[in-house]
């Protein structure tokens, strides 16, 4: 892998990789539809709600729907999931605006970051049309796609070569990392409860059934889609009620 | 059970009960010392931290101690516990000041509250000595103990009789409950992570090894003691590091 | 003031007072419609948004409406208000479930609580009709109103007399307060931003224009009404957009 | 401004700027030492604490010290400040881990980002010595300084040229921004209360008097220093108590 950057005497033969996807792996959880049932039932049944801990939640789909519709959000906070996520830094920048969530991310201060960068996939819409507040994205031309692939590649190769150049000169990692692009992948553990999940999905997924549509950047939506897949498998009744209710977080 | 209150024509034959303890039952969790390890390791190891999810945390007691000492709090947020707790309302009033915690409590709007009341046990110190900011509590005399038992009982019987009187007259539960004392027991599900747990324990338990001693009311400390017992069984290494570090929440 | 309680040898001549209202006093603030404008504008204008700090927000009513509709909530977090509030304990119990808010409340551990109690006013609906999840409240009969007034009074007089009895015997305030009813008034300073305010109002006020109606207890709704009055005077454009948007907190 | 990058046919004549500092501007506030006094006094004085709103806090330095020492944190939450801050993206990445704070940042989705980049100043230590968990930073050699300046410059010029190249080809801003380095400046409004401020300072400033020393990256510490300067002018008594107490956030 060579480029014009080699003229500067930096090493551009370093292997860099490009990805167009994200990784979302459920690493542990304590989350089930029955959590919502026992948490809600304590308000009317007190101690007898303990019986719902092992109960079949499918008989209580109506209760879960009711809670969603009436925006009783607290019963959804007892179901908790931890994910391992790999995504570009620009996605993390948006993700960490969600404050009801716990994060531990790999650190450019404590480790040398790997040369793995995001580049838009062939199905990524590249062109924005419309005016502020009502944008839509449409596919780019073949030429635009070419420009993006080349620009991303050149920038990444140059950046990583300059990064290595500083590290090789004995410069601290936390100083050297300044040159790395926001397309660099980083990974983190993310723990959130089902209420925070629904808030995330309501803002970071564009779905036709949304009562309050959002316009997330495609790359964080890719994370949201994988979260939703994992979450809906753990809590199918709650998920169905969320979708039926217009994807409004309670 | 009769009292002077019967003169008012209210029914004081209602069975009321008194307790001097609290209930704390761990109903579910996703909490282990290894959580702290993988969450911390991602910062230096990235993806390879996934290997720590199943690993033996005892080899990493030093890492956990280091995180505690340096106040790296975030790796303690991925361990989550849900408790069912019964305690007097005046304890809940203090408990719910802890905002990094999720709650669902039984409701005096949706159900008739049970006639169960807190009365201080024989070992509860009744007398406060010293000046503001430096109080200590010492045992009461037998006479003081008598006064308390009698006062609590009379007040509870009268209050519950008036409560029932209003309910029997067709008055709404949410109106009638106004007469109930803050010694009335209520129950709730409480979900918190290990970091919130340490914050709770640092403020709600008085322990000789505390670097920053607190002066909790005895009744919430009873809840804290039971939380600590359950939590330390799930995360013994983290608990030991917390105690060794002067019970300062990271 | 005497009652049947005097038979027990307790002093029921203590002056107790009853109120049917709540106090909400705005004590300080940093809140204006222009806050929303500069905070929103930084996303598109960067540094030039500083010019909006002193600007006339009325020209930007459309922007504020847009933010509300699209649920961009963060620009509403820079406007902050502090209130002094007096309300019965059962109202505080609900209020403190709102966790994005700062509280300092008077303490039954550090001071002798005043004998001031809530009793429903003549216009307070006393009777609940309908079934769970769809209750309505209707006026009580004259007889029911009588029962409530008398029950509240008797319970309060007895409770406060027993409270004083324990205090007079040298028992600690934190022990003695257990007998006091949840109708006892307490006061606190409450600081919240405009986003938390809208969340509070969406859940604690029942208004015909609500897209997601709530069913708050009347007494916390009285607090909400006074908050809304104070807030709408400080941020009239934001308030109008909130109401027009169906009272959904962004 | 030209470089080897011009070989690729991209326009490297775009003016780019480099800075080595950060901007912190206090734009509004409602913060004074007297806030702490009235908020604390309500616990012992109830309504009479209202007199402290206008009072001279200097007579209450002892109270503030006491609150700090005993870790009564809530009275510090009623003092709120809003800042306008310019800093490199890698600083924002750390800053936004502080969740008890409100943010609105300029958006690379909604505007073309300016070509302003961070480069370490002459006084920035470049070399890390010691082992994990106990690093120290020492000055670099003249040669290392040269390498850093050149590497940062080359990477920035290439990145911004590729950014412009994509924009000029009609590619959406949110796609094009992926090439920009984390040294790119961004700006935001930041609102936090005095308690969150102390938490930030305890973790993001290394001071000899810290009971629990932290090891912040220098660039976020520069932000912290400017916050501290502004905050200490508004709340000098609280600030003095914080420093005297070992910079432990209550």
PDB file of C-alpha atoms in Angstrom, chain A:
ATOM      1  CA  UNK A   1       0.000   0.000   0.000  1.00  0.00           C
ATOM      2  CA  UNK A   2       1.721   3.145  -1.197  1.00  0.00           C
ATOM      3  CA  UNK A   3       0.576   6.652  -1.890  1.00  0.00           C
ATOM      4  CA  UNK A   4       1.748  10.159  -2.502  1.00  0.00           C
ATOM      5  CA  UNK A   5       2.378  10.414   1.226  1.00  0.00           C
ATOM      6  CA  UNK A   6       5.538   8.370   0.821  1.00  0.00           C
ATOM      7  CA  UNK A   7       7.187  11.463  -0.600  1.00  0.00           C
ATOM      8  CA  UNK A   8       7.398  12.801   2.927  1.00  0.00           C
ATOM      9  CA  UNK A   9       9.626   9.950   3.973  1.00  0.00           C
ATOM     10  CA  UNK A  10       6.977   8.397   6.173  1.00  0.00           C
ATOM     11  CA  UNK A  11       6.259   4.705   6.138  1.00  0.00           C
ATOM     12  CA  UNK A  12       3.078   4.090   4.228  1.00  0.00           C
ATOM     13  CA  UNK A  13       3.593   0.372   3.939  1.00  0.00           C
ATOM     14  CA  UNK A  14       1.821  -0.189   7.211  1.00  0.00           C
ATOM     15  CA  UNK A  15      -1.111  -2.467   6.720  1.00  0.00           C
ATOM     16  CA  UNK A  16      -4.330  -0.527   7.277  1.00  0.00           C
ATOM     17  CA  UNK A  17      -7.793  -2.051   7.053  1.00  0.00           C
ATOM     18  CA  UNK A  18     -11.156  -0.656   6.148  1.00  0.00           C
ATOM     19  CA  UNK A  19     -14.552  -1.771   7.324  1.00  0.00           C
ATOM     20  CA  UNK A  20     -18.061  -0.615   6.492  1.00  0.00           C
ATOM     21  CA  UNK A  21     -19.907  -2.330   9.308  1.00  0.00           C
ATOM     22  CA  UNK A  22     -20.201  -2.268  13.088  1.00  0.00           C
ATOM     23  CA  UNK A  23     -19.962  -4.994  15.715  1.00  0.00           C
ATOM     24  CA  UNK A  24     -22.549  -5.360  18.448  1.00  0.00           C
ATOM     25  CA  UNK A  25     -22.187  -8.372  20.722  1.00  0.00           C
ATOM     26  CA  UNK A  26     -24.422  -9.030  23.726  1.00  0.00           C
ATOM     27  CA  UNK A  27     -21.992 -10.133  26.416  1.00  0.00           C
ATOM     28  CA  UNK A  28     -24.329 -10.501  29.382  1.00  0.00           C
ATOM     29  CA  UNK A  29     -27.757  -9.464  30.539  1.00  0.00           C
ATOM     30  CA  UNK A  30     -30.431  -9.633  33.156  1.00  0.00           C
ATOM     31  CA  UNK A  31     -33.402  -8.768  30.995  1.00  0.00           C
ATOM     32  CA  UNK A  32     -36.767 -10.414  30.431  1.00  0.00           C
ATOM     33  CA  UNK A  33     -40.335  -9.328  29.836  1.00  0.00           C
ATOM     34  CA  UNK A  34     -41.223 -10.668  33.253  1.00  0.00           C
ATOM     35  CA  UNK A  35     -39.060  -7.929  34.838  1.00  0.00           C
ATOM     36  CA  UNK A  36     -41.533  -5.348  33.604  1.00  0.00           C
ATOM     37  CA  UNK A  37     -44.405  -7.315  35.046  1.00  0.00           C
ATOM     38  CA  UNK A  38     -43.094  -7.718  38.579  1.00  0.00           C
ATOM     39  CA  UNK A  39     -41.873  -4.125  38.703  1.00  0.00           C
ATOM     40  CA  UNK A  40     -45.235  -2.788  37.597  1.00  0.00           C
ATOM     41  CA  UNK A  41     -47.238  -5.143  39.784  1.00  0.00           C
ATOM     42  CA  UNK A  42     -45.599  -4.051  43.014  1.00  0.00           C
ATOM     43  CA  UNK A  43     -47.580  -0.837  42.805  1.00  0.00           C
ATOM     44  CA  UNK A  44     -50.872  -2.672  43.051  1.00  0.00           C
ATOM     45  CA  UNK A  45     -49.905  -5.955  44.680  1.00  0.00           C
ATOM     46  CA  UNK A  46     -46.973  -5.225  46.969  1.00  0.00           C
ATOM     47  CA  UNK A  47     -45.232  -8.378  48.088  1.00  0.00           C
ATOM     48  CA  UNK A  48     -47.375 -10.655  45.935  1.00  0.00           C
ATOM     49  CA  UNK A  49     -45.594  -9.260  42.869  1.00  0.00           C
ATOM     50  CA  UNK A  50     -42.691 -11.542  43.786  1.00  0.00           C
ATOM     51  CA  UNK A  51     -44.666 -14.361  42.191  1.00  0.00           C
ATOM     52  CA  UNK A  52     -44.266 -12.656  38.823  1.00  0.00           C
ATOM     53  CA  UNK A  53     -40.503 -13.029  38.839  1.00  0.00           C
ATOM     54  CA  UNK A  54     -40.767 -16.533  37.438  1.00  0.00           C
ATOM     55  CA  UNK A  55     -44.075 -16.020  35.701  1.00  0.00           C
ATOM     56  CA  UNK A  56     -44.912 -16.265  32.025  1.00  0.00           C
ATOM     57  CA  UNK A  57     -44.972 -12.707  30.777  1.00  0.00           C
ATOM     58  CA  UNK A  58     -47.017 -13.546  27.707  1.00  0.00           C
ATOM     59  CA  UNK A  59     -50.166 -13.431  29.805  1.00  0.00           C
ATOM     60  CA  UNK A  60     -49.295  -9.864  30.674  1.00  0.00           C
ATOM     61  CA  UNK A  61     -48.811  -8.408  27.220  1.00  0.00           C
ATOM     62  CA  UNK A  62     -51.774  -6.140  27.908  1.00  0.00           C
ATOM     63  CA  UNK A  63     -50.156  -4.736  31.039  1.00  0.00           C
ATOM     64  CA  UNK A  64     -46.925  -4.018  29.174  1.00  0.00           C
ATOM     65  CA  UNK A  65     -48.851  -2.300  26.386  1.00  0.00           C
ATOM     66  CA  UNK A  66     -50.704  -0.219  28.945  1.00  0.00           C
ATOM     67  CA  UNK A  67     -47.467   0.904  30.638  1.00  0.00           C
ATOM     68  CA  UNK A  68     -46.003   1.889  27.276  1.00  0.00           C
ATOM     69  CA  UNK A  69     -49.082   3.831  26.231  1.00  0.00           C
ATOM     70  CA  UNK A  70     -49.415   5.651  29.541  1.00  0.00           C
ATOM     71  CA  UNK A  71     -45.670   6.379  29.598  1.00  0.00           C
ATOM     72  CA  UNK A  72     -44.998   4.639  32.897  1.00  0.00           C
ATOM     73  CA  UNK A  73     -41.299   4.305  32.190  1.00  0.00           C
ATOM     74  CA  UNK A  74     -39.829   3.119  35.476  1.00  0.00           C
ATOM     75  CA  UNK A  75     -40.831  -0.588  35.224  1.00  0.00           C
ATOM     76  CA  UNK A  76     -38.571  -0.829  32.167  1.00  0.00           C
ATOM     77  CA  UNK A  77     -35.459   0.125  34.130  1.00  0.00           C
ATOM     78  CA  UNK A  78     -34.870  -3.226  35.847  1.00  0.00           C
ATOM     79  CA  UNK A  79     -33.857  -5.063  32.657  1.00  0.00           C
ATOM     80  CA  UNK A  80     -30.197  -4.529  31.922  1.00  0.00           C
ATOM     81  CA  UNK A  81     -27.904  -5.524  29.048  1.00  0.00           C
ATOM     82  CA  UNK A  82     -24.170  -5.232  28.423  1.00  0.00           C
ATOM     83  CA  UNK A  83     -22.829  -5.073  24.874  1.00  0.00           C
ATOM     84  CA  UNK A  84     -19.380  -5.064  23.340  1.00  0.00           C
ATOM     85  CA  UNK A  85     -19.454  -2.622  20.429  1.00  0.00           C
ATOM     86  CA  UNK A  86     -16.960  -1.701  17.718  1.00  0.00           C
ATOM     87  CA  UNK A  87     -17.734   1.468  15.785  1.00  0.00           C
ATOM     88  CA  UNK A  88     -15.968   4.492  14.319  1.00  0.00           C
ATOM     89  CA  UNK A  89     -15.139   7.352  16.668  1.00  0.00           C
ATOM     90  CA  UNK A  90     -17.732   9.617  15.030  1.00  0.00           C
ATOM     91  CA  UNK A  91     -20.384   7.104  16.068  1.00  0.00           C
ATOM     92  CA  UNK A  92     -19.068   7.012  19.637  1.00  0.00           C
ATOM     93  CA  UNK A  93     -19.242  10.779  19.711  1.00  0.00           C
ATOM     94  CA  UNK A  94     -22.986  10.585  19.164  1.00  0.00           C
ATOM     95  CA  UNK A  95     -23.479   7.493  21.289  1.00  0.00           C
ATOM     96  CA  UNK A  96     -21.944   9.051  24.378  1.00  0.00           C
ATOM     97  CA  UNK A  97     -24.464  11.847  24.345  1.00  0.00           C
ATOM     98  CA  UNK A  98     -26.752   9.205  25.868  1.00  0.00           C
ATOM     99  CA  UNK A  99     -26.116   9.730  29.547  1.00  0.00           C
ATOM    100  CA  UNK A 100     -28.317   7.060  31.113  1.00  0.00           C
ATOM    101  CA  UNK A 101     -25.817   4.484  29.911  1.00  0.00           C
ATOM    102  CA  UNK A 102     -22.509   3.140  31.244  1.00  0.00           C
ATOM    103  CA  UNK A 103     -19.390   3.062  29.098  1.00  0.00           C
ATOM    104  CA  UNK A 104     -15.867   1.718  29.146  1.00  0.00           C
ATOM    105  CA  UNK A 105     -13.961   2.370  25.951  1.00  0.00           C
ATOM    106  CA  UNK A 106     -10.513   1.476  24.754  1.00  0.00           C
ATOM    107  CA  UNK A 107      -8.095   4.290  25.330  1.00  0.00           C
ATOM    108  CA  UNK A 108      -5.767   6.039  22.937  1.00  0.00           C
ATOM    109  CA  UNK A 109      -3.802   7.075  26.006  1.00  0.00           C
ATOM    110  CA  UNK A 110      -3.115   3.541  27.202  1.00  0.00           C
ATOM    111  CA  UNK A 111      -2.739   1.591  23.993  1.00  0.00           C
ATOM    112  CA  UNK A 112      -1.629   1.992  20.396  1.00  0.00           C
ATOM    113  CA  UNK A 113      -4.796   2.165  18.342  1.00  0.00           C
ATOM    114  CA  UNK A 114      -5.192  -0.357  15.526  1.00  0.00           C
ATOM    115  CA  UNK A 115      -5.179   0.885  11.912  1.00  0.00           C
ATOM    116  CA  UNK A 116      -8.803   0.028  11.208  1.00  0.00           C
ATOM    117  CA  UNK A 117     -10.958   2.684   9.594  1.00  0.00           C
ATOM    118  CA  UNK A 118     -14.511   3.121   8.484  1.00  0.00           C
ATOM    119  CA  UNK A 119     -15.266   3.649   4.828  1.00  0.00           C
ATOM    120  CA  UNK A 120     -18.836   3.902   3.533  1.00  0.00           C
ATOM    121  CA  UNK A 121     -20.156   0.700   1.988  1.00  0.00           C
ATOM    122  CA  UNK A 122     -21.604   0.544  -1.494  1.00  0.00           C
ATOM    123  CA  UNK A 123     -25.144   0.864  -0.122  1.00  0.00           C
ATOM    124  CA  UNK A 124     -24.434   3.994   1.937  1.00  0.00           C
ATOM    125  CA  UNK A 125     -26.298   7.002   0.583  1.00  0.00           C
ATOM    126  CA  UNK A 126     -23.723   9.725  -0.026  1.00  0.00           C
ATOM    127  CA  UNK A 127     -25.724  12.744  -1.033  1.00  0.00           C
ATOM    128  CA  UNK A 128     -27.927  14.927   1.084  1.00  0.00           C
ATOM    129  CA  UNK A 129     -30.879  16.689  -0.548  1.00  0.00           C
ATOM    130  CA  UNK A 130     -33.464  19.051   0.871  1.00  0.00           C
ATOM    131  CA  UNK A 131     -33.063  21.824   3.386  1.00  0.00           C
ATOM    132  CA  UNK A 132     -31.995  22.021   7.008  1.00  0.00           C
ATOM    133  CA  UNK A 133     -34.290  20.059   9.266  1.00  0.00           C
ATOM    134  CA  UNK A 134     -35.732  18.019   6.407  1.00  0.00           C
ATOM    135  CA  UNK A 135     -32.781  16.342   4.783  1.00  0.00           C
ATOM    136  CA  UNK A 136     -32.971  13.152   2.838  1.00  0.00           C
ATOM    137  CA  UNK A 137     -30.105  11.003   1.694  1.00  0.00           C
ATOM    138  CA  UNK A 138     -29.856   9.507  -1.749  1.00  0.00           C
ATOM    139  CA  UNK A 139     -27.228   7.288  -3.416  1.00  0.00           C
ATOM    140  CA  UNK A 140     -24.180   8.953  -4.908  1.00  0.00           C
ATOM    141  CA  UNK A 141     -22.935   8.509  -8.446  1.00  0.00           C
ATOM    142  CA  UNK A 142     -20.236   5.969  -9.200  1.00  0.00           C
ATOM    143  CA  UNK A 143     -17.854   8.885  -9.419  1.00  0.00           C
ATOM    144  CA  UNK A 144     -18.801  10.208  -5.999  1.00  0.00           C
ATOM    145  CA  UNK A 145     -18.400   6.742  -4.547  1.00  0.00           C
ATOM    146  CA  UNK A 146     -14.905   6.589  -6.070  1.00  0.00           C
ATOM    147  CA  UNK A 147     -13.965   9.960  -4.612  1.00  0.00           C
ATOM    148  CA  UNK A 148     -15.110   8.926  -1.140  1.00  0.00           C
ATOM    149  CA  UNK A 149     -13.267   5.610  -1.200  1.00  0.00           C
ATOM    150  CA  UNK A 150     -10.092   7.271  -2.381  1.00  0.00           C
ATOM    151  CA  UNK A 151     -10.298  10.246  -0.020  1.00  0.00           C
ATOM    152  CA  UNK A 152     -10.979   8.071   3.015  1.00  0.00           C
ATOM    153  CA  UNK A 153      -8.123   5.759   2.077  1.00  0.00           C
ATOM    154  CA  UNK A 154      -5.583   8.504   1.454  1.00  0.00           C
ATOM    155  CA  UNK A 155      -6.482  10.340   4.634  1.00  0.00           C
ATOM    156  CA  UNK A 156      -6.327   7.170   6.720  1.00  0.00           C
ATOM    157  CA  UNK A 157      -2.989   6.043   5.287  1.00  0.00           C
ATOM    158  CA  UNK A 158      -1.415   9.441   5.826  1.00  0.00           C
ATOM    159  CA  UNK A 159      -2.831   9.795   9.316  1.00  0.00           C
ATOM    160  CA  UNK A 160      -1.743   6.380  10.467  1.00  0.00           C
ATOM    161  CA  UNK A 161       1.706   6.800   8.964  1.00  0.00           C
ATOM    162  CA  UNK A 162       2.121  10.103  10.831  1.00  0.00           C
ATOM    163  CA  UNK A 163       0.816   8.425  13.986  1.00  0.00           C
ATOM    164  CA  UNK A 164       3.412   5.651  13.707  1.00  0.00           C
ATOM    165  CA  UNK A 165       6.086   8.177  12.847  1.00  0.00           C
ATOM    166  CA  UNK A 166       5.489   9.998  16.140  1.00  0.00           C
ATOM    167  CA  UNK A 167       5.300   6.766  18.143  1.00  0.00           C
ATOM    168  CA  UNK A 168       8.531   5.576  16.546  1.00  0.00           C
ATOM    169  CA  UNK A 169      10.152   8.856  17.580  1.00  0.00           C
ATOM    170  CA  UNK A 170       9.222   8.159  21.216  1.00  0.00           C
ATOM    171  CA  UNK A 171       6.260  10.538  21.420  1.00  0.00           C
ATOM    172  CA  UNK A 172       3.516   9.637  23.884  1.00  0.00           C
ATOM    173  CA  UNK A 173       0.476   7.827  22.516  1.00  0.00           C
ATOM    174  CA  UNK A 174      -1.913  10.484  23.841  1.00  0.00           C
ATOM    175  CA  UNK A 175      -0.071  13.148  21.823  1.00  0.00           C
ATOM    176  CA  UNK A 176       0.351  11.112  18.683  1.00  0.00           C
ATOM    177  CA  UNK A 177      -3.281  10.052  18.452  1.00  0.00           C
ATOM    178  CA  UNK A 178      -4.310  13.626  17.623  1.00  0.00           C
ATOM    179  CA  UNK A 179      -3.727  12.919  13.933  1.00  0.00           C
ATOM    180  CA  UNK A 180      -6.076   9.950  13.734  1.00  0.00           C
ATOM    181  CA  UNK A 181      -9.369  10.535  11.929  1.00  0.00           C
ATOM    182  CA  UNK A 182     -12.802  10.184  13.487  1.00  0.00           C
ATOM    183  CA  UNK A 183     -13.309   7.231  11.144  1.00  0.00           C
ATOM    184  CA  UNK A 184     -10.901   5.193  13.322  1.00  0.00           C
ATOM    185  CA  UNK A 185     -12.638   2.267  14.990  1.00  0.00           C
ATOM    186  CA  UNK A 186     -12.827   2.131  18.742  1.00  0.00           C
ATOM    187  CA  UNK A 187     -14.541  -0.386  20.976  1.00  0.00           C
ATOM    188  CA  UNK A 188     -16.380  -0.204  24.263  1.00  0.00           C
ATOM    189  CA  UNK A 189     -18.612  -2.035  26.689  1.00  0.00           C
ATOM    190  CA  UNK A 190     -22.007  -0.421  26.898  1.00  0.00           C
ATOM    191  CA  UNK A 191     -24.515  -1.197  29.638  1.00  0.00           C
ATOM    192  CA  UNK A 192     -28.043   0.124  29.465  1.00  0.00           C
ATOM    193  CA  UNK A 193     -31.482  -0.747  30.703  1.00  0.00           C
ATOM    194  CA  UNK A 194     -34.546  -1.304  28.532  1.00  0.00           C
ATOM    195  CA  UNK A 195     -35.803   2.229  29.091  1.00  0.00           C
ATOM    196  CA  UNK A 196     -32.503   3.749  27.940  1.00  0.00           C
ATOM    197  CA  UNK A 197     -32.573   1.283  25.038  1.00  0.00           C
ATOM    198  CA  UNK A 198     -35.960   2.551  23.925  1.00  0.00           C
ATOM    199  CA  UNK A 199     -34.773   6.134  24.200  1.00  0.00           C
ATOM    200  CA  UNK A 200     -31.749   5.261  22.075  1.00  0.00           C
ATOM    201  CA  UNK A 201     -33.860   3.477  19.481  1.00  0.00           C
ATOM    202  CA  UNK A 202     -36.438   6.254  19.319  1.00  0.00           C
ATOM    203  CA  UNK A 203     -33.692   8.758  18.451  1.00  0.00           C
ATOM    204  CA  UNK A 204     -31.230   6.610  16.517  1.00  0.00           C
ATOM    205  CA  UNK A 205     -33.479   4.583  14.248  1.00  0.00           C
ATOM    206  CA  UNK A 206     -35.647   5.928  11.502  1.00  0.00           C
ATOM    207  CA  UNK A 207     -38.666   3.704  11.201  1.00  0.00           C
ATOM    208  CA  UNK A 208     -41.886   4.261   9.279  1.00  0.00           C
ATOM    209  CA  UNK A 209     -44.032   3.604  12.341  1.00  0.00           C
ATOM    210  CA  UNK A 210     -42.353   6.316  14.466  1.00  0.00           C
ATOM    211  CA  UNK A 211     -44.792   8.806  15.946  1.00  0.00           C
ATOM    212  CA  UNK A 212     -41.850  11.207  16.353  1.00  0.00           C
ATOM    213  CA  UNK A 213     -39.468  10.422  13.487  1.00  0.00           C
ATOM    214  CA  UNK A 214     -35.754  10.996  13.938  1.00  0.00           C
ATOM    215  CA  UNK A 215     -33.026  11.477  11.363  1.00  0.00           C
ATOM    216  CA  UNK A 216     -30.030   9.585  12.704  1.00  0.00           C
ATOM    217  CA  UNK A 217     -26.766   9.351  10.837  1.00  0.00           C
ATOM    218  CA  UNK A 218     -26.748   5.998   9.068  1.00  0.00           C
ATOM    219  CA  UNK A 219     -23.731   4.628  10.939  1.00  0.00           C
ATOM    220  CA  UNK A 220     -25.214   5.016  14.436  1.00  0.00           C
ATOM    221  CA  UNK A 221     -28.457   3.610  13.060  1.00  0.00           C
ATOM    222  CA  UNK A 222     -26.502   0.481  12.135  1.00  0.00           C
ATOM    223  CA  UNK A 223     -25.574   0.135  15.817  1.00  0.00           C
ATOM    224  CA  UNK A 224     -29.192   0.788  16.795  1.00  0.00           C
ATOM    225  CA  UNK A 225     -30.437  -1.924  14.460  1.00  0.00           C
ATOM    226  CA  UNK A 226     -28.137  -4.486  16.050  1.00  0.00           C
ATOM    227  CA  UNK A 227     -29.114  -3.383  19.544  1.00  0.00           C
ATOM    228  CA  UNK A 228     -32.745  -3.731  18.597  1.00  0.00           C
ATOM    229  CA  UNK A 229     -32.222  -7.231  17.238  1.00  0.00           C
ATOM    230  CA  UNK A 230     -30.552  -8.375  20.455  1.00  0.00           C
ATOM    231  CA  UNK A 231     -33.010  -6.603  22.729  1.00  0.00           C
ATOM    232  CA  UNK A 232     -36.120  -7.818  20.918  1.00  0.00           C
ATOM    233  CA  UNK A 233     -34.914 -11.414  21.318  1.00  0.00           C
ATOM    234  CA  UNK A 234     -34.616 -10.941  25.088  1.00  0.00           C
ATOM    235  CA  UNK A 235     -37.826  -8.977  25.583  1.00  0.00           C
ATOM    236  CA  UNK A 236     -40.118  -9.733  22.637  1.00  0.00           C
ATOM    237  CA  UNK A 237     -43.340  -8.580  24.292  1.00  0.00           C
ATOM    238  CA  UNK A 238     -41.876  -5.283  25.406  1.00  0.00           C
ATOM    239  CA  UNK A 239     -40.366  -4.765  21.979  1.00  0.00           C
ATOM    240  CA  UNK A 240     -43.678  -5.410  20.260  1.00  0.00           C
ATOM    241  CA  UNK A 241     -45.409  -2.919  22.544  1.00  0.00           C
ATOM    242  CA  UNK A 242     -42.716  -0.327  21.808  1.00  0.00           C
ATOM    243  CA  UNK A 243     -43.172  -0.711  18.054  1.00  0.00           C
ATOM    244  CA  UNK A 244     -46.972  -0.764  18.280  1.00  0.00           C
ATOM    245  CA  UNK A 245     -46.861   2.406  20.386  1.00  0.00           C
ATOM    246  CA  UNK A 246     -45.071   4.396  17.698  1.00  0.00           C
ATOM    247  CA  UNK A 247     -41.575   3.874  19.071  1.00  0.00           C
ATOM    248  CA  UNK A 248     -42.010   6.475  21.776  1.00  0.00           C
ATOM    249  CA  UNK A 249     -39.738   5.758  24.748  1.00  0.00           C
ATOM    250  CA  UNK A 250     -41.901   5.693  27.893  1.00  0.00           C
TER     251      UNK A 250
END
